[in-house]
mmCIF file of C-alpha atoms in Angstrom:
data_model
loop_
_atom_site.group_PDB
_atom_site.id
_atom_site.type_symbol
_atom_site.label_atom_id
_atom_site.label_comp_id
_atom_site.label_asym_id
_atom_site.label_seq_id
_atom_site.Cartn_x
_atom_site.Cartn_y
_atom_site.Cartn_z
ATOM 1 C CA UNK A 1 -5.956 -4.751 13.063
ATOM 2 C CA UNK A 2 -8.744 -3.126 15.077
ATOM 3 C CA UNK A 3 -11.238 -5.446 16.721
ATOM 4 C CA UNK A 4 -14.357 -5.292 14.550
ATOM 5 C CA UNK A 5 -17.761 -4.986 16.139
ATOM 6 C CA UNK A 6 -20.739 -6.661 14.453
ATOM 7 C CA UNK A 7 -23.015 -4.283 12.558
ATOM 8 C CA UNK A 8 -26.505 -4.824 11.212
ATOM 9 C CA UNK A 9 -26.305 -1.850 8.868
ATOM 10 C CA UNK A 10 -23.357 -1.299 6.514
ATOM 11 C CA UNK A 11 -22.568 1.331 3.929
ATOM 12 C CA UNK A 12 -20.355 -0.587 1.467
ATOM 13 C CA UNK A 13 -18.209 1.474 -0.904
ATOM 14 C CA UNK A 14 -15.880 0.514 -3.761
ATOM 15 C CA UNK A 15 -13.552 3.270 -4.998
ATOM 16 C CA UNK A 16 -12.447 2.566 -8.551
ATOM 17 C CA UNK A 17 -10.297 4.510 -10.987
ATOM 18 C CA UNK A 18 -13.216 6.199 -12.723
ATOM 19 C CA UNK A 19 -16.303 5.412 -10.618
ATOM 20 C CA UNK A 20 -17.315 5.040 -7.002
ATOM 21 C CA UNK A 21 -19.966 2.422 -6.211
ATOM 22 C CA UNK A 22 -21.861 2.371 -2.929
ATOM 23 C CA UNK A 23 -24.860 0.589 -1.436
ATOM 24 C CA UNK A 24 -26.550 -0.135 1.863
ATOM 25 C CA UNK A 25 -26.149 -3.682 3.176
ATOM 26 C CA UNK A 26 -28.056 -5.550 5.872
ATOM 27 C CA UNK A 27 -29.161 -9.088 6.667
ATOM 28 C CA UNK A 28 -31.254 -9.125 3.473
ATOM 29 C CA UNK A 29 -28.326 -8.198 1.224
ATOM 30 C CA UNK A 30 -27.467 -5.077 -0.771
ATOM 31 C CA UNK A 31 -29.956 -2.287 -1.310
ATOM 32 C CA UNK A 32 -30.134 0.835 -3.467
ATOM 33 C CA UNK A 33 -26.748 0.658 -5.202
ATOM 34 C CA UNK A 34 -25.424 3.964 -6.531
ATOM 35 C CA UNK A 35 -22.583 4.838 -8.890
ATOM 36 C CA UNK A 36 -20.970 8.248 -9.221
ATOM 37 C CA UNK A 37 -17.960 9.684 -11.023
ATOM 38 C CA UNK A 38 -14.713 9.468 -9.075
ATOM 39 C CA UNK A 39 -13.837 12.917 -10.445
ATOM 40 C CA UNK A 40 -16.996 14.838 -9.483
ATOM 41 C CA UNK A 41 -16.662 15.290 -5.734
ATOM 42 C CA UNK A 42 -19.892 17.276 -5.412
ATOM 43 C CA UNK A 43 -21.792 14.221 -6.647
ATOM 44 C CA UNK A 44 -20.661 12.147 -3.652
ATOM 45 C CA UNK A 45 -22.659 13.983 -1.009
ATOM 46 C CA UNK A 46 -26.256 13.081 -1.852
ATOM 47 C CA UNK A 47 -25.820 9.286 -2.120
ATOM 48 C CA UNK A 48 -23.738 9.210 1.067
ATOM 49 C CA UNK A 49 -26.409 11.110 3.001
ATOM 50 C CA UNK A 50 -29.313 9.111 1.568
ATOM 51 C CA UNK A 51 -27.780 5.672 2.026
ATOM 52 C CA UNK A 52 -26.581 6.461 5.537
ATOM 53 C CA UNK A 53 -30.008 7.838 6.496
ATOM 54 C CA UNK A 54 -31.595 4.680 5.090
ATOM 55 C CA UNK A 55 -29.639 2.675 7.674
ATOM 56 C CA UNK A 56 -30.810 4.831 10.595
ATOM 57 C CA UNK A 57 -32.916 1.979 12.014
ATOM 58 C CA UNK A 58 -29.880 -0.279 12.485
ATOM 59 C CA UNK A 59 -28.618 -0.914 16.008
ATOM 60 C CA UNK A 60 -25.023 -0.431 14.835
ATOM 61 C CA UNK A 61 -23.876 1.121 11.576
ATOM 62 C CA UNK A 62 -20.487 1.073 9.867
ATOM 63 C CA UNK A 63 -18.887 2.269 6.638
ATOM 64 C CA UNK A 64 -16.533 -0.100 4.785
ATOM 65 C CA UNK A 65 -14.345 0.853 1.818
ATOM 66 C CA UNK A 66 -12.472 -1.062 -0.847
ATOM 67 C CA UNK A 67 -10.187 1.098 -2.978
ATOM 68 C CA UNK A 68 -7.717 0.896 -5.861
ATOM 69 C CA UNK A 69 -7.401 4.708 -6.041
ATOM 70 C CA UNK A 70 -5.632 5.985 -2.886
ATOM 71 C CA UNK A 71 -5.969 9.722 -3.558
ATOM 72 C CA UNK A 72 -9.682 9.481 -4.313
ATOM 73 C CA UNK A 73 -10.179 7.286 -1.263
ATOM 74 C CA UNK A 74 -8.511 9.856 0.990
ATOM 75 C CA UNK A 75 -10.824 12.587 -0.283
ATOM 76 C CA UNK A 76 -13.831 10.322 0.162
ATOM 77 C CA UNK A 77 -12.847 9.395 3.725
ATOM 78 C CA UNK A 78 -12.954 13.062 4.692
ATOM 79 C CA UNK A 79 -16.377 13.405 3.118
ATOM 80 C CA UNK A 80 -17.662 10.282 4.930
ATOM 81 C CA UNK A 81 -16.380 11.505 8.283
ATOM 82 C CA UNK A 82 -18.171 14.810 7.761
ATOM 83 C CA UNK A 83 -21.484 13.349 6.592
ATOM 84 C CA UNK A 84 -21.735 10.038 8.446
ATOM 85 C CA UNK A 85 -19.712 11.112 11.497
ATOM 86 C CA UNK A 86 -17.895 7.773 11.643
ATOM 87 C CA UNK A 87 -14.418 6.679 10.625
ATOM 88 C CA UNK A 88 -14.701 4.257 7.693
ATOM 89 C CA UNK A 89 -12.990 0.882 7.781
ATOM 90 C CA UNK A 90 -10.783 -0.119 4.862
ATOM 91 C CA UNK A 91 -10.606 -3.661 3.552
ATOM 92 C CA UNK A 92 -6.998 -4.808 3.620
ATOM 93 C CA UNK A 93 -5.990 -2.268 6.270
ATOM 94 C CA UNK A 94 -8.574 -2.202 9.068
ATOM 95 C CA UNK A 95 -10.241 -5.428 7.905
ATOM 96 C CA UNK A 96 -8.558 -8.612 6.671
ATOM 97 C CA UNK A 97 -9.103 -9.555 3.059
ATOM 98 C CA UNK A 98 -12.229 -11.731 2.792
ATOM 99 C CA UNK A 99 -10.412 -14.657 1.163
ATOM 100 C CA UNK A 100 -7.154 -16.545 1.644
ATOM 101 C CA UNK A 101 -4.541 -15.843 -1.045
ATOM 102 C CA UNK A 102 -2.391 -18.358 -2.896
ATOM 103 C CA UNK A 103 -0.133 -15.914 -4.752
ATOM 104 C CA UNK A 104 3.486 -14.763 -4.585
ATOM 105 C CA UNK A 105 3.008 -11.196 -3.307
ATOM 106 C CA UNK A 106 -0.153 -10.456 -1.365
ATOM 107 C CA UNK A 107 0.708 -6.744 -1.132
ATOM 108 C CA UNK A 108 0.356 -6.301 -4.895
ATOM 109 C CA UNK A 109 -3.138 -7.695 -5.454
ATOM 110 C CA UNK A 110 -6.002 -5.226 -5.832
ATOM 111 C CA UNK A 111 -8.457 -5.325 -2.948
ATOM 112 C CA UNK A 112 -11.349 -5.089 -5.407
ATOM 113 C CA UNK A 113 -10.211 -8.278 -7.142
ATOM 114 C CA UNK A 114 -10.193 -10.219 -3.880
ATOM 115 C CA UNK A 115 -13.577 -8.808 -2.821
ATOM 116 C CA UNK A 116 -15.123 -9.861 -6.147
ATOM 117 C CA UNK A 117 -13.575 -13.312 -5.943
ATOM 118 C CA UNK A 118 -14.705 -13.810 -2.338
ATOM 119 C CA UNK A 119 -18.272 -12.761 -3.133
ATOM 120 C CA UNK A 120 -18.414 -15.097 -6.126
ATOM 121 C CA UNK A 121 -17.150 -18.060 -4.111
ATOM 122 C CA UNK A 122 -19.537 -17.209 -1.290
ATOM 123 C CA UNK A 123 -22.385 -17.601 -3.786
ATOM 124 C CA UNK A 124 -21.122 -20.612 -5.726
ATOM 125 C CA UNK A 125 -19.053 -22.612 -3.213
ATOM 126 C CA UNK A 126 -17.022 -24.100 -6.050
ATOM 127 C CA UNK A 127 -14.065 -23.246 -8.260
ATOM 128 C CA UNK A 128 -14.807 -20.163 -10.319
ATOM 129 C CA UNK A 129 -13.356 -17.553 -12.618
ATOM 130 C CA UNK A 130 -14.270 -13.948 -11.912
ATOM 131 C CA UNK A 131 -13.841 -11.252 -14.553
ATOM 132 C CA UNK A 132 -14.361 -7.541 -13.983
ATOM 133 C CA UNK A 133 -14.775 -5.262 -17.006
ATOM 134 C CA UNK A 134 -13.958 -1.752 -15.848
ATOM 135 C CA UNK A 135 -11.098 0.660 -16.542
ATOM 136 C CA UNK A 136 -8.961 -2.475 -16.570
ATOM 137 C CA UNK A 137 -10.131 -6.028 -17.214
ATOM 138 C CA UNK A 138 -9.191 -8.501 -14.516
ATOM 139 C CA UNK A 139 -9.795 -12.228 -14.913
ATOM 140 C CA UNK A 140 -9.139 -14.095 -11.684
ATOM 141 C CA UNK A 141 -9.336 -17.691 -10.547
ATOM 142 C CA UNK A 142 -10.612 -19.180 -7.277
ATOM 143 C CA UNK A 143 -9.872 -22.778 -6.306
ATOM 144 C CA UNK A 144 -12.478 -25.290 -5.156
ATOM 145 C CA UNK A 145 -11.076 -24.758 -1.654
ATOM 146 C CA UNK A 146 -11.944 -21.068 -1.810
ATOM 147 C CA UNK A 147 -8.453 -19.639 -2.275
ATOM 148 C CA UNK A 148 -7.578 -16.719 -4.552
ATOM 149 C CA UNK A 149 -5.069 -18.097 -7.061
ATOM 150 C CA UNK A 150 -4.266 -14.949 -9.040
ATOM 151 C CA UNK A 151 -5.224 -14.067 -12.575
ATOM 152 C CA UNK A 152 -4.716 -11.808 -15.567
ATOM 153 C CA UNK A 153 -4.959 -8.050 -16.147
ATOM 154 C CA UNK A 154 -5.770 -6.444 -19.505
ATOM 155 C CA UNK A 155 -6.661 -2.918 -20.637
ATOM 156 C CA UNK A 156 -10.396 -2.237 -20.396
ATOM 157 C CA UNK A 157 -12.548 -1.613 -23.461
ATOM 158 C CA UNK A 158 -12.611 2.165 -23.066
ATOM 159 C CA UNK A 159 -8.887 2.242 -22.367
ATOM 160 C CA UNK A 160 -8.242 0.309 -25.585
ATOM 161 C CA UNK A 161 -10.382 2.754 -27.556
ATOM 162 C CA UNK A 162 -8.558 5.711 -26.011
ATOM 163 C CA UNK A 163 -5.139 4.170 -26.700
ATOM 164 C CA UNK A 164 -5.967 3.636 -30.377
ATOM 165 C CA UNK A 165 -7.100 7.244 -30.688
ATOM 166 C CA UNK A 166 -4.233 8.809 -28.761
ATOM 167 C CA UNK A 167 -1.514 6.556 -30.173
ATOM 168 C CA UNK A 168 -2.358 7.007 -33.847
ATOM 169 C CA UNK A 169 -2.615 9.938 -36.226
ATOM 170 C CA UNK A 170 -6.072 9.344 -37.693
ATOM 171 C CA UNK A 171 -8.104 6.817 -35.715
ATOM 172 C CA UNK A 172 -11.143 8.425 -34.072
ATOM 173 C CA UNK A 173 -12.139 8.083 -30.426
ATOM 174 C CA UNK A 174 -14.853 5.413 -30.309
ATOM 175 C CA UNK A 175 -17.117 4.608 -27.382
ATOM 176 C CA UNK A 176 -17.286 0.917 -26.523
ATOM 177 C CA UNK A 177 -20.474 -0.746 -27.789
ATOM 178 C CA UNK A 178 -21.677 -4.064 -29.203
ATOM 179 C CA UNK A 179 -20.307 -4.363 -32.763
ATOM 180 C CA UNK A 180 -22.882 -4.606 -35.542
ATOM 181 C CA UNK A 181 -20.771 -7.298 -37.221
ATOM 182 C CA UNK A 182 -17.415 -9.027 -36.904
ATOM 183 C CA UNK A 183 -16.361 -7.505 -40.224
ATOM 184 C CA UNK A 184 -16.035 -3.786 -39.581
ATOM 185 C CA UNK A 185 -17.109 -1.996 -42.737
ATOM 186 C CA UNK A 186 -15.889 1.383 -41.536
ATOM 187 C CA UNK A 187 -13.245 2.555 -39.089
ATOM 188 C CA UNK A 188 -15.613 2.701 -36.119
ATOM 189 C CA UNK A 189 -16.885 -0.803 -36.856
ATOM 190 C CA UNK A 190 -13.360 -2.157 -37.233
ATOM 191 C CA UNK A 191 -12.281 -0.678 -33.894
ATOM 192 C CA UNK A 192 -15.339 -2.043 -32.083
ATOM 193 C CA UNK A 193 -14.844 -5.474 -33.618
ATOM 194 C CA UNK A 194 -11.211 -5.577 -32.588
ATOM 195 C CA UNK A 195 -11.708 -4.231 -29.079
ATOM 196 C CA UNK A 196 -14.866 -6.109 -28.094
ATOM 197 C CA UNK A 197 -14.240 -9.444 -29.797
ATOM 198 C CA UNK A 198 -10.616 -9.235 -28.734
ATOM 199 C CA UNK A 199 -11.767 -8.970 -25.102
ATOM 200 C CA UNK A 200 -14.259 -11.829 -25.554
ATOM 201 C CA UNK A 201 -11.558 -13.985 -27.122
ATOM 202 C CA UNK A 202 -9.109 -13.160 -24.344
ATOM 203 C CA UNK A 203 -11.735 -14.041 -21.742
ATOM 204 C CA UNK A 204 -12.409 -17.427 -23.346
ATOM 205 C CA UNK A 205 -8.732 -18.254 -23.828
ATOM 206 C CA UNK A 206 -7.694 -17.289 -20.310
ATOM 207 C CA UNK A 207 -10.573 -19.160 -18.644
ATOM 208 C CA UNK A 208 -9.829 -22.230 -20.782
ATOM 209 C CA UNK A 209 -6.255 -22.141 -19.492
ATOM 210 C CA UNK A 210 -7.544 -21.856 -15.923
ATOM 211 C CA UNK A 211 -9.735 -24.887 -16.609
ATOM 212 C CA UNK A 212 -6.662 -26.840 -17.705
ATOM 213 C CA UNK A 213 -4.898 -26.006 -14.440
ATOM 214 C CA UNK A 214 -7.996 -26.747 -12.339
ATOM 215 C CA UNK A 215 -8.913 -29.932 -14.201
ATOM 216 C CA UNK A 216 -12.474 -28.703 -14.813
ATOM 217 C CA UNK A 217 -14.220 -25.726 -16.366
ATOM 218 C CA UNK A 218 -14.854 -23.159 -13.603
ATOM 219 C CA UNK A 219 -18.102 -21.260 -13.205
ATOM 220 C CA UNK A 220 -17.574 -17.879 -14.909
ATOM 221 C CA UNK A 221 -18.949 -14.785 -13.218
ATOM 222 C CA UNK A 222 -18.475 -11.319 -14.700
ATOM 223 C CA UNK A 223 -19.043 -7.844 -13.327
ATOM 224 C CA UNK A 224 -18.082 -4.222 -14.001
ATOM 225 C CA UNK A 225 -19.386 -1.381 -16.125
ATOM 226 C CA UNK A 226 -18.995 -3.215 -19.450
ATOM 227 C CA UNK A 227 -20.110 -6.643 -18.206
ATOM 228 C CA UNK A 228 -23.486 -6.561 -19.982
ATOM 229 C CA UNK A 229 -21.804 -5.605 -23.249
ATOM 230 C CA UNK A 230 -19.443 -8.575 -22.978
ATOM 231 C CA UNK A 231 -22.219 -10.959 -21.898
ATOM 232 C CA UNK A 232 -24.157 -10.119 -25.062
ATOM 233 C CA UNK A 233 -21.271 -11.510 -27.114
ATOM 234 C CA UNK A 234 -20.064 -14.321 -24.833
ATOM 235 C CA UNK A 235 -22.494 -17.236 -24.441
ATOM 236 C CA UNK A 236 -20.006 -19.098 -22.211
ATOM 237 C CA UNK A 237 -20.485 -16.628 -19.325
ATOM 238 C CA UNK A 238 -22.548 -18.185 -16.529
ATOM 239 C CA UNK A 239 -23.822 -15.006 -14.880
ATOM 240 C CA UNK A 240 -23.444 -11.246 -14.588
ATOM 241 C CA UNK A 241 -23.436 -9.791 -11.055
ATOM 242 C CA UNK A 242 -23.272 -5.972 -11.253
ATOM 243 C CA UNK A 243 -22.615 -5.356 -7.545
ATOM 244 C CA UNK A 244 -20.190 -8.219 -6.934
ATOM 245 C CA UNK A 245 -17.426 -6.072 -5.426
ATOM 246 C CA UNK A 246 -19.830 -4.358 -3.006
ATOM 247 C CA UNK A 247 -21.027 -7.797 -1.924
ATOM 248 C CA UNK A 248 -17.412 -8.707 -1.231
ATOM 249 C CA UNK A 249 -16.849 -5.501 0.745
ATOM 250 C CA UNK A 250 -19.834 -6.308 2.973
ATOM 251 C CA UNK A 251 -18.637 -9.917 3.262
ATOM 252 C CA UNK A 252 -15.218 -8.709 4.461
ATOM 253 C CA UNK A 253 -16.869 -6.869 7.346
ATOM 254 C CA UNK A 254 -19.120 -9.800 8.265
ATOM 255 C CA UNK A 255 -16.171 -12.190 8.333
ATOM 256 C CA UNK A 256 -14.040 -9.820 10.407
ATOM 257 C CA UNK A 257 -16.896 -9.373 12.875
ATOM 258 C CA UNK A 258 -17.587 -13.109 13.097
ATOM 259 C CA UNK A 259 -20.964 -12.804 11.374
ATOM 260 C CA UNK A 260 -20.149 -15.073 8.426
#
């Protein structure tokens, strides 16, 4: 991998399946996080320009990307090179992953999952479970020694709603939301109850099984677009960190540059 120079101003970017998150990062942490559609390329320009300009006072600037969507990432790289006039660094390719892995096939794990896990451990310094509620739901486990142990992958809330609509003759398309009651008294209510409480139940069950393997209940951190919705129905969640993956992206650069 390329030798990484320290930078005091970073543009951290996470390319997901449906959204792109980006924020400026410096010694004080993340600033001005933005989220745009991964499908609306014209919407990428303004936040890239504004965040990059906001780092103009840094002695050295860099752009760092985590991605689970290769085609979108390639398009975004071209846009970054045109606007920021630098070649972005990719976590997992140009930068090492920010956490050691204890899994069977390191090439298969999503970079975003490792970035989230590394950022959570960097905050907590203890065994933890990290769940991201986006297009997919990932529930991962980090050991007390700070090693990524793997996890579970489920369909996200919106994906479940879409599957019920597209895979049946009469069920409507429902937007994920907090159910009004566990007993759905109409079709929409029944779908929301099944999808949301099903995800909450899966989260509890999977983390309980992690706790059995770890010998103690891990701190549970959640993130992602539907994290607040889940937190409202899951009193066993310890904290919600909306920008956890971006924190992990910035951490990957700091570690590679010997700054952390």
